Amino acid sequence: MTKRPAGLTLSLSLLVTGAALAQNASVGVVLDVGGRKDRSFNQAAMAGVERVKKELGVNIDVFDSKVDADRERGVQLFAKQKKDLIVTLGFTFADAVTRTAQQTPGTNFAVIDALPSGANTAGLTFREQEGSFLVGYAAGMQSSTGIVGFVGGMESDLIRKFGAGFTAGVKFACPNCTVISRYLGKTPAAFNDIAGATKLAGGLKAKGADIIYAAAGASGRGVISFVNRAQCIRASELPAGVKFRQDIAAGVPKSPAYQKACAGNTRPLFFIGVDNNQNDLGDTDKNPATLNHGLTSMVKLIDTALFDVVRRQVKGEPWRANETTYGLENGGVTYALDEYNSKLIPKTLQDKLTKIEQMIVTRVIKVPVK
């Protein structure tokens, strides 16, 4: 009889146990309003869902919130189905999860971007201010007018973190630059107000802003759409006393359409994306080699946070009824660099951003949250 090595027996046992856990795990994800392909918060979460399916073999049920009331409806639906784990997207879920978790002690709940109450709940949060400082620094270095804009979704502690970090980054790069901040509202509806964001972007351009950072969920598409449509800002449009200070796109090839629309003394308009890498959304002529209107994006690794909490559940690890935070130190936030914006974020600026990142991680730079 062939003797099987003890180590192999143990390995096979672990594999079988892991497979059984994966097959038996029941997980539900409740998305926020805005759709799976919002190119922002929800889409980043869906990337985590797909990774879970591929690497862990777990089939996750996903509930799409269409209106505000759907958030709690989705949480309660999965609770009634006795899911092992329910993951929700956004701080607006905190109260609904706290209430439902009290009524469903056999289910674990995780909220991305908030810390709910209860022994069977967990918060997966991000230090958005750190990633926002990086993109703010890039904006301060690259602005042609010395005026940049910030469009926030719902005026809240979370979104103020984005704005505070961004403003601090801009000022660190350019003490004389001006940051103009606007918010879309005081309710969750502000995260799905594309028309409102478009209007705010137009107002910021009128005040001389040539770079606009949108931290507004699906509403950010309004800022992106405006920037892509307007393309540039003219010297004649600048407020009194404001002059162009540089032209970072002087050596970047431009499409014939851009050259025609922006002839004369002009500078390009740029947006800064959020949550996902949205750089490619600024490619108006489907050619990455020509001028792109996405300066960069502040990326939150929402997919990683979602994968981590599902993996712990599937592997049977002890439940962490507390807050897990993702920042620069553990790769939770970053700025996007790719073929679409490499000419806009040159090597010299990349090197500076690397140093800035280390200064934040080592707390030499203390990034504000409000």
Short mmCIF file of C-alpha atoms in Angstrom, two decimals:
data_model
loop_
_atom_site.label_atom_id
_atom_site.label_comp_id
_atom_site.label_asym_id
_atom_site.label_seq_id
_atom_site.Cartn_x
_atom_site.Cartn_y
_atom_site.Cartn_z
CA MET A 1 0.00 0.00 0.00
CA THR A 2 1.34 3.44 -0.93
CA LYS A 3 1.78 5.65 2.09
CA ARG A 4 0.57 9.22 1.62
CA PRO A 5 2.84 11.86 3.23
CA ALA A 6 1.29 13.50 6.29
CA GLY A 7 1.89 16.97 4.82
CA LEU A 8 -0.01 16.04 1.68
CA THR A 9 -2.91 14.70 3.74
CA LEU A 10 -3.05 17.98 5.65
CA SER A 11 -2.87 20.01 2.44
CA LEU A 12 -5.66 18.02 0.83
CA SER A 13 -7.73 18.39 3.99
CA LEU A 14 -7.30 22.15 3.92
CA LEU A 15 -8.21 22.27 0.25
CA VAL A 16 -11.36 20.24 0.81
CA THR A 17 -12.33 22.40 3.81
CA GLY A 18 -11.72 25.60 1.81
CA ALA A 19 -13.78 24.27 -1.10
CA ALA A 20 -16.63 23.36 1.22
CA LEU A 21 -16.57 26.78 2.81
CA ALA A 22 -16.60 28.46 -0.59
CA GLN A 23 -19.49 26.34 -1.81
CA ASN A 24 -21.54 26.91 1.33
CA ALA A 25 -20.89 30.64 1.78
CA SER A 26 -23.87 32.86 1.12
CA VAL A 27 -22.99 36.48 0.38
CA GLY A 28 -25.04 39.46 -0.73
CA VAL A 29 -23.83 42.88 -1.90
CA VAL A 30 -26.16 45.89 -1.91
CA LEU A 31 -25.03 48.58 -4.35
CA ASP A 32 -25.75 52.26 -3.98
CA VAL A 33 -27.88 54.31 -6.37
CA GLY A 34 -26.15 54.99 -9.68
CA GLY A 35 -25.89 51.63 -11.42
CA ARG A 36 -23.26 48.93 -11.78
CA LYS A 37 -21.48 50.78 -14.55
CA ASP A 38 -21.24 54.20 -12.91
CA ARG A 39 -17.46 54.17 -13.54
CA SER A 40 -17.15 55.10 -9.88
CA PHE A 41 -18.17 53.61 -6.54
CA ASN A 42 -20.48 50.80 -7.66
CA GLN A 43 -18.31 49.69 -10.56
CA ALA A 44 -15.28 49.44 -8.26
CA ALA A 45 -17.34 47.20 -5.97
CA MET A 46 -18.41 45.03 -8.90
CA ALA A 47 -14.73 44.47 -9.72
CA GLY A 48 -14.41 43.06 -6.21
CA VAL A 49 -17.46 40.85 -6.77
CA GLU A 50 -15.92 39.41 -9.93
CA ARG A 51 -12.62 38.80 -8.14
CA VAL A 52 -14.45 36.91 -5.38
CA LYS A 53 -16.17 34.72 -7.94
CA LYS A 54 -12.92 34.00 -9.77
CA GLU A 55 -10.53 33.46 -6.87
CA LEU A 56 -12.81 32.14 -4.12
CA GLY A 57 -15.48 30.38 -6.14
CA VAL A 58 -18.25 32.19 -4.27
CA ASN A 59 -21.38 33.23 -6.16
CA ILE A 60 -22.42 36.61 -4.79
CA ASP A 61 -25.97 37.94 -5.13
CA VAL A 62 -26.05 41.65 -6.01
CA PHE A 63 -28.95 44.01 -5.27
CA ASP A 64 -29.13 47.21 -7.34
CA SER A 65 -30.50 50.24 -5.52
CA LYS A 66 -32.56 52.33 -7.94
CA VAL A 67 -33.87 54.91 -5.46
CA ASP A 68 -32.92 55.90 -1.92
CA ALA A 69 -35.48 53.61 -0.27
CA ASP A 70 -33.94 50.59 -2.02
CA ARG A 71 -30.89 50.68 0.23
CA GLU A 72 -32.70 49.38 3.29
CA ARG A 73 -34.96 47.21 1.15
CA GLY A 74 -31.93 45.40 -0.25
CA VAL A 75 -30.37 44.89 3.18
CA GLN A 76 -33.60 43.46 4.60
CA LEU A 77 -34.10 41.20 1.58
CA PHE A 78 -30.72 39.55 2.04
CA ALA A 79 -31.21 39.36 5.81
CA LYS A 80 -34.49 37.46 5.30
CA GLN A 81 -32.60 35.10 3.00
CA LYS A 82 -30.24 34.46 5.93
CA LYS A 83 -27.06 35.38 4.10
CA ASP A 84 -23.83 34.66 5.96
CA LEU A 85 -22.47 38.06 4.98
CA ILE A 86 -24.04 41.23 3.58
CA VAL A 87 -21.78 43.99 2.22
CA THR A 88 -23.19 47.46 1.52
CA LEU A 89 -21.75 50.37 -0.44
CA GLY A 90 -21.71 53.80 1.15
CA PHE A 91 -22.11 55.62 4.47
CA THR A 92 -25.83 56.09 3.77
CA PHE A 93 -26.30 52.39 4.65
CA ALA A 94 -25.03 52.72 8.22
CA ASP A 95 -28.41 53.21 9.97
CA ALA A 96 -30.19 50.53 7.93
CA VAL A 97 -27.43 48.03 8.64
CA THR A 98 -27.39 48.83 12.36
CA ARG A 99 -31.15 48.25 12.60
CA THR A 100 -31.17 45.08 10.52
CA ALA A 101 -28.09 43.61 12.23
CA GLN A 102 -29.83 43.82 15.62
CA GLN A 103 -32.69 41.77 14.22
CA THR A 104 -30.44 39.27 12.42
CA PRO A 105 -27.66 38.14 14.81
CA GLY A 106 -26.78 35.15 12.63
CA THR A 107 -25.66 37.33 9.72
CA ASN A 108 -22.52 39.45 9.47
CA PHE A 109 -22.74 42.92 7.93
CA ALA A 110 -20.01 45.12 6.46
CA VAL A 111 -20.44 48.72 5.36
CA ILE A 112 -17.90 50.30 3.04
CA ASP A 113 -17.31 53.93 4.07
CA ALA A 114 -18.99 53.79 7.49
CA LEU A 115 -18.82 52.12 10.90
CA PRO A 116 -22.23 50.75 11.94
CA SER A 117 -23.08 49.57 15.47
CA GLY A 118 -23.35 45.95 16.55
CA ALA A 119 -21.17 42.93 17.30
CA ASN A 120 -22.02 41.42 13.91
CA THR A 121 -21.14 44.56 11.95
CA ALA A 122 -17.90 45.95 10.57
CA GLY A 123 -16.78 49.15 8.87
CA LEU A 124 -14.45 49.23 5.88
CA THR A 125 -13.25 52.80 5.57
CA PHE A 126 -10.66 54.72 3.58
CA ARG A 127 -8.34 57.62 4.24
CA GLU A 128 -9.66 59.45 1.20
CA GLN A 129 -7.94 62.62 2.33
CA GLU A 130 -4.54 61.03 1.63
CA GLY A 131 -5.27 60.12 -1.98
CA SER A 132 -6.99 63.47 -2.43
CA PHE A 133 -3.86 65.25 -1.20
CA LEU A 134 -1.88 63.56 -3.98
CA VAL A 135 -4.26 64.58 -6.76
CA GLY A 136 -4.54 68.02 -5.21
CA TYR A 137 -0.78 68.37 -5.34
CA ALA A 138 -0.85 67.37 -9.02
CA ALA A 139 -3.59 69.95 -9.66
CA GLY A 140 -1.64 72.69 -7.91
CA MET A 141 1.46 71.90 -9.92
CA GLN A 142 -0.32 71.62 -13.28
CA SER A 143 -3.02 74.31 -13.20
CA SER A 144 -2.62 76.93 -15.90
CA THR A 145 -4.73 79.52 -14.11
CA GLY A 146 -3.85 78.93 -10.46
CA ILE A 147 -7.55 78.30 -9.80
CA VAL A 148 -8.94 74.79 -9.33
CA GLY A 149 -12.40 73.52 -8.40
CA PHE A 150 -13.87 70.82 -6.18
CA VAL A 151 -17.37 69.40 -6.68
CA GLY A 152 -18.62 67.30 -3.78
CA GLY A 153 -21.75 65.18 -3.72
CA MET A 154 -23.63 65.13 -0.44
CA GLU A 155 -22.19 67.65 2.01
CA SER A 156 -21.05 65.27 4.75
CA ASP A 157 -18.04 64.35 6.87
CA LEU A 158 -16.98 61.76 4.30
CA ILE A 159 -17.02 64.07 1.29
CA ARG A 160 -15.43 66.87 3.29
CA LYS A 161 -12.45 64.53 3.76
CA PHE A 162 -12.01 64.49 -0.02
CA GLY A 163 -12.24 68.28 -0.18
CA ALA A 164 -9.93 68.91 2.77
CA GLY A 165 -7.21 66.62 1.46
CA PHE A 166 -7.50 68.05 -2.03
CA THR A 167 -7.27 71.65 -0.86
CA ALA A 168 -4.28 70.87 1.37
CA GLY A 169 -2.51 69.16 -1.55
CA VAL A 170 -3.14 72.08 -3.88
CA LYS A 171 -1.83 74.54 -1.30
CA PHE A 172 1.24 72.41 -0.57
CA ALA A 173 2.16 72.56 -4.25
CA CYS A 174 1.03 76.12 -4.86
CA PRO A 175 0.42 78.33 -1.80
CA ASN A 176 -0.93 81.11 -4.01
CA CYS A 177 -3.43 78.92 -5.84
CA THR A 178 -7.16 79.23 -5.16
CA VAL A 179 -9.47 76.28 -4.50
CA ILE A 180 -13.20 76.84 -5.01
CA SER A 181 -15.43 74.16 -3.44
CA ARG A 182 -19.06 73.46 -4.22
CA TYR A 183 -21.46 70.75 -3.00
CA LEU A 184 -24.52 69.34 -4.74
CA GLY A 185 -26.78 69.00 -1.72
CA LYS A 186 -27.35 67.71 1.79
CA THR A 187 -29.10 64.41 0.96
CA PRO A 188 -27.96 61.19 -0.76
CA ALA A 189 -29.70 62.38 -3.94
CA ALA A 190 -26.64 64.59 -4.45
CA PHE A 191 -24.71 61.52 -5.58
CA ASN A 192 -26.96 61.07 -8.59
CA ASP A 193 -27.41 64.62 -9.85
CA ILE A 194 -25.58 64.77 -13.16
CA ALA A 195 -27.33 67.93 -14.32
CA GLY A 196 -26.47 69.72 -11.09
CA ALA A 197 -22.82 68.73 -11.35
CA THR A 198 -22.69 69.96 -14.94
CA LYS A 199 -24.02 73.33 -13.83
CA LEU A 200 -21.52 73.60 -10.98
CA ALA A 201 -18.65 72.77 -13.33
CA GLY A 202 -19.74 75.57 -15.64
CA GLY A 203 -19.79 77.99 -12.73
CA LEU A 204 -16.29 76.95 -11.68
CA LYS A 205 -14.94 77.48 -15.17
CA ALA A 206 -16.49 80.97 -15.16
CA LYS A 207 -14.45 81.70 -12.05
CA GLY A 208 -11.25 80.61 -13.82
CA ALA A 209 -10.92 76.98 -12.72
CA ASP A 210 -9.13 74.88 -15.33
CA ILE A 211 -8.99 71.66 -13.23
CA ILE A 212 -12.05 70.28 -11.41
CA TYR A 213 -11.99 67.37 -8.96
CA ALA A 214 -15.34 65.62 -8.56
CA ALA A 215 -16.04 63.52 -5.47
CA ALA A 216 -19.71 63.01 -6.14
CA GLY A 217 -20.40 59.41 -7.14
CA ALA A 218 -22.46 59.12 -10.31
CA SER A 219 -22.89 62.92 -10.34
CA GLY A 220 -19.24 63.18 -11.31
CA ARG A 221 -20.25 62.26 -14.83
CA GLY A 222 -21.72 65.73 -15.12
CA VAL A 223 -18.33 67.30 -14.44
CA ILE A 224 -16.61 64.96 -16.88
CA SER A 225 -19.20 65.65 -19.57
CA PHE A 226 -18.85 69.40 -19.14
CA VAL A 227 -15.06 69.34 -19.32
CA ASN A 228 -15.07 67.13 -22.42
CA ARG A 229 -17.59 69.36 -24.12
CA ALA A 230 -16.01 72.71 -23.22
CA GLN A 231 -12.47 71.36 -23.82
CA CYS A 232 -10.62 74.59 -22.99
CA ILE A 233 -10.73 77.95 -21.28
CA ARG A 234 -9.92 81.15 -23.17
CA ALA A 235 -7.82 84.04 -21.92
CA SER A 236 -10.76 86.30 -22.66
CA GLU A 237 -12.92 84.25 -20.25
CA LEU A 238 -10.62 84.60 -17.27
CA PRO A 239 -11.76 86.73 -14.32
CA ALA A 240 -10.16 90.13 -13.84
CA GLY A 241 -6.60 89.87 -12.60
CA VAL A 242 -6.15 86.22 -13.64
CA LYS A 243 -3.65 85.29 -16.32
CA PHE A 244 -2.33 82.01 -17.67
CA ARG A 245 0.79 81.03 -15.78
CA GLN A 246 1.87 77.98 -17.80
CA ASP A 247 0.81 75.55 -20.52
CA ILE A 248 1.45 71.94 -19.47
CA ALA A 249 -0.03 70.65 -22.73
CA ALA A 250 2.15 72.72 -25.05
CA GLY A 251 4.04 69.69 -26.30
CA VAL A 252 1.12 67.24 -26.27
CA PRO A 253 -0.38 66.34 -29.68
CA LYS A 254 -3.94 67.55 -30.10
CA SER A 255 -6.79 66.31 -32.23
CA PRO A 256 -7.97 68.40 -35.21
CA ALA A 257 -11.28 68.95 -33.42
CA TYR A 258 -9.52 70.38 -30.37
CA GLN A 259 -7.27 72.60 -32.46
CA LYS A 260 -10.29 74.02 -34.25
CA ALA A 261 -12.41 74.55 -31.14
CA CYS A 262 -9.58 75.92 -29.00
CA ALA A 263 -7.59 78.06 -31.42
CA GLY A 264 -5.97 81.19 -30.02
CA ASN A 265 -4.90 81.92 -26.46
CA THR A 266 -6.45 79.00 -24.61
CA ARG A 267 -5.56 76.27 -22.15
CA PRO A 268 -7.12 72.80 -21.79
CA LEU A 269 -9.72 72.00 -19.17
CA PHE A 270 -9.16 68.91 -17.02
CA PHE A 271 -11.16 66.83 -14.58
CA ILE A 272 -9.86 64.60 -11.82
CA GLY A 273 -11.81 61.37 -11.46
CA VAL A 274 -12.64 59.49 -8.27
CA ASP A 275 -13.03 55.97 -6.84
CA ASN A 276 -12.23 54.19 -10.12
CA ASN A 277 -9.60 55.11 -12.69
CA GLN A 278 -11.63 57.45 -14.89
CA ASN A 279 -8.73 58.82 -16.95
CA ASP A 280 -9.93 57.27 -20.20
CA LEU A 281 -13.24 59.13 -19.94
CA GLY A 282 -11.33 62.25 -20.99
CA ASP A 283 -10.26 60.69 -24.29
CA THR A 284 -12.58 62.59 -26.64
CA ASP A 285 -11.08 61.34 -29.91
CA LYS A 286 -10.39 57.68 -29.00
CA ASN A 287 -6.66 58.24 -29.28
CA PRO A 288 -4.63 58.01 -26.06
CA ALA A 289 -1.66 59.66 -27.78
CA THR A 290 -3.47 63.00 -28.13
CA LEU A 291 -4.49 65.41 -25.39
CA ASN A 292 -6.65 63.79 -22.72
CA HIS A 293 -8.94 65.78 -20.43
CA GLY A 294 -8.55 63.46 -17.43
CA LEU A 295 -5.57 64.82 -15.48
CA THR A 296 -5.66 61.83 -13.13
CA SER A 297 -8.04 59.98 -10.77
CA MET A 298 -8.05 59.39 -7.03
CA VAL A 299 -8.56 55.64 -6.85
CA LYS A 300 -10.05 53.88 -3.82
CA LEU A 301 -9.39 50.14 -3.78
CA ILE A 302 -13.00 49.35 -2.94
CA ASP A 303 -12.64 46.03 -4.75
CA THR A 304 -9.82 45.06 -2.38
CA ALA A 305 -11.83 45.95 0.72
CA LEU A 306 -14.81 43.93 -0.51
CA PHE A 307 -12.63 40.96 -1.43
CA ASP A 308 -10.87 41.01 1.95
CA VAL A 309 -14.04 40.89 4.03
CA VAL A 310 -15.58 38.14 1.89
CA ARG A 311 -12.36 36.11 2.00
CA ARG A 312 -12.28 36.26 5.80
CA GLN A 313 -15.90 35.11 5.95
CA VAL A 314 -15.31 32.28 3.49
CA LYS A 315 -12.17 31.09 5.26
CA GLY A 316 -13.93 31.06 8.60
CA GLU A 317 -11.66 33.64 10.21
CA PRO A 318 -12.87 35.34 13.40
CA TRP A 319 -15.27 38.20 12.69
CA ARG A 320 -13.72 41.65 13.10
CA ALA A 321 -16.46 43.76 14.64
CA ASN A 322 -14.54 46.99 14.26
CA GLU A 323 -13.13 49.34 11.66
CA THR A 324 -10.60 48.34 8.99
CA THR A 325 -9.04 51.37 7.33
CA TYR A 326 -7.35 51.53 3.94
CA GLY A 327 -4.93 54.34 3.08
CA LEU A 328 -1.61 55.01 1.38
CA GLU A 329 0.21 52.88 3.92
CA ASN A 330 -1.58 49.66 2.95
CA GLY A 331 -2.35 50.45 -0.69
CA GLY A 332 -5.96 51.46 -0.13
CA VAL A 333 -5.81 54.71 -2.11
CA THR A 334 -3.61 55.99 -4.91
CA TYR A 335 -3.59 58.20 -8.00
CA ALA A 336 -4.05 56.82 -11.50
CA LEU A 337 -1.25 56.90 -14.04
CA ASP A 338 -1.65 55.28 -17.46
CA GLU A 339 -1.33 55.85 -21.18
CA TYR A 340 -4.07 58.47 -21.10
CA ASN A 341 -2.37 60.90 -18.70
CA SER A 342 1.33 60.02 -18.72
CA LYS A 343 2.10 63.18 -20.72
CA LEU A 344 0.17 65.29 -18.19
CA ILE A 345 1.91 63.80 -15.14
CA PRO A 346 5.58 63.79 -16.27
CA LYS A 347 8.37 61.84 -14.57
CA THR A 348 9.49 64.85 -12.54
CA LEU A 349 6.00 65.20 -11.06
CA GLN A 350 5.71 61.45 -10.52
CA ASP A 351 8.93 61.55 -8.47
CA LYS A 352 7.58 64.41 -6.37
CA LEU A 353 4.34 62.52 -5.78
CA THR A 354 6.31 59.48 -4.62
CA LYS A 355 8.12 61.65 -2.07
CA ILE A 356 4.86 63.26 -0.98
CA GLU A 357 3.33 59.80 -0.48
CA GLN A 358 6.22 58.75 1.77
CA MET A 359 5.90 61.97 3.75
CA ILE A 360 2.22 61.22 4.34
CA VAL A 361 2.85 57.59 5.30
CA THR A 362 5.55 58.61 7.80
CA ARG A 363 3.31 61.42 9.11
CA VAL A 364 5.74 64.16 8.11
CA ILE A 365 2.72 65.58 6.32
CA LYS A 366 -0.47 65.41 8.37
CA VAL A 367 -3.40 65.56 5.98
CA PRO A 368 -6.51 67.31 7.35
CA VAL A 369 -9.95 65.68 7.24
CA LYS A 370 -12.03 68.85 7.37
#
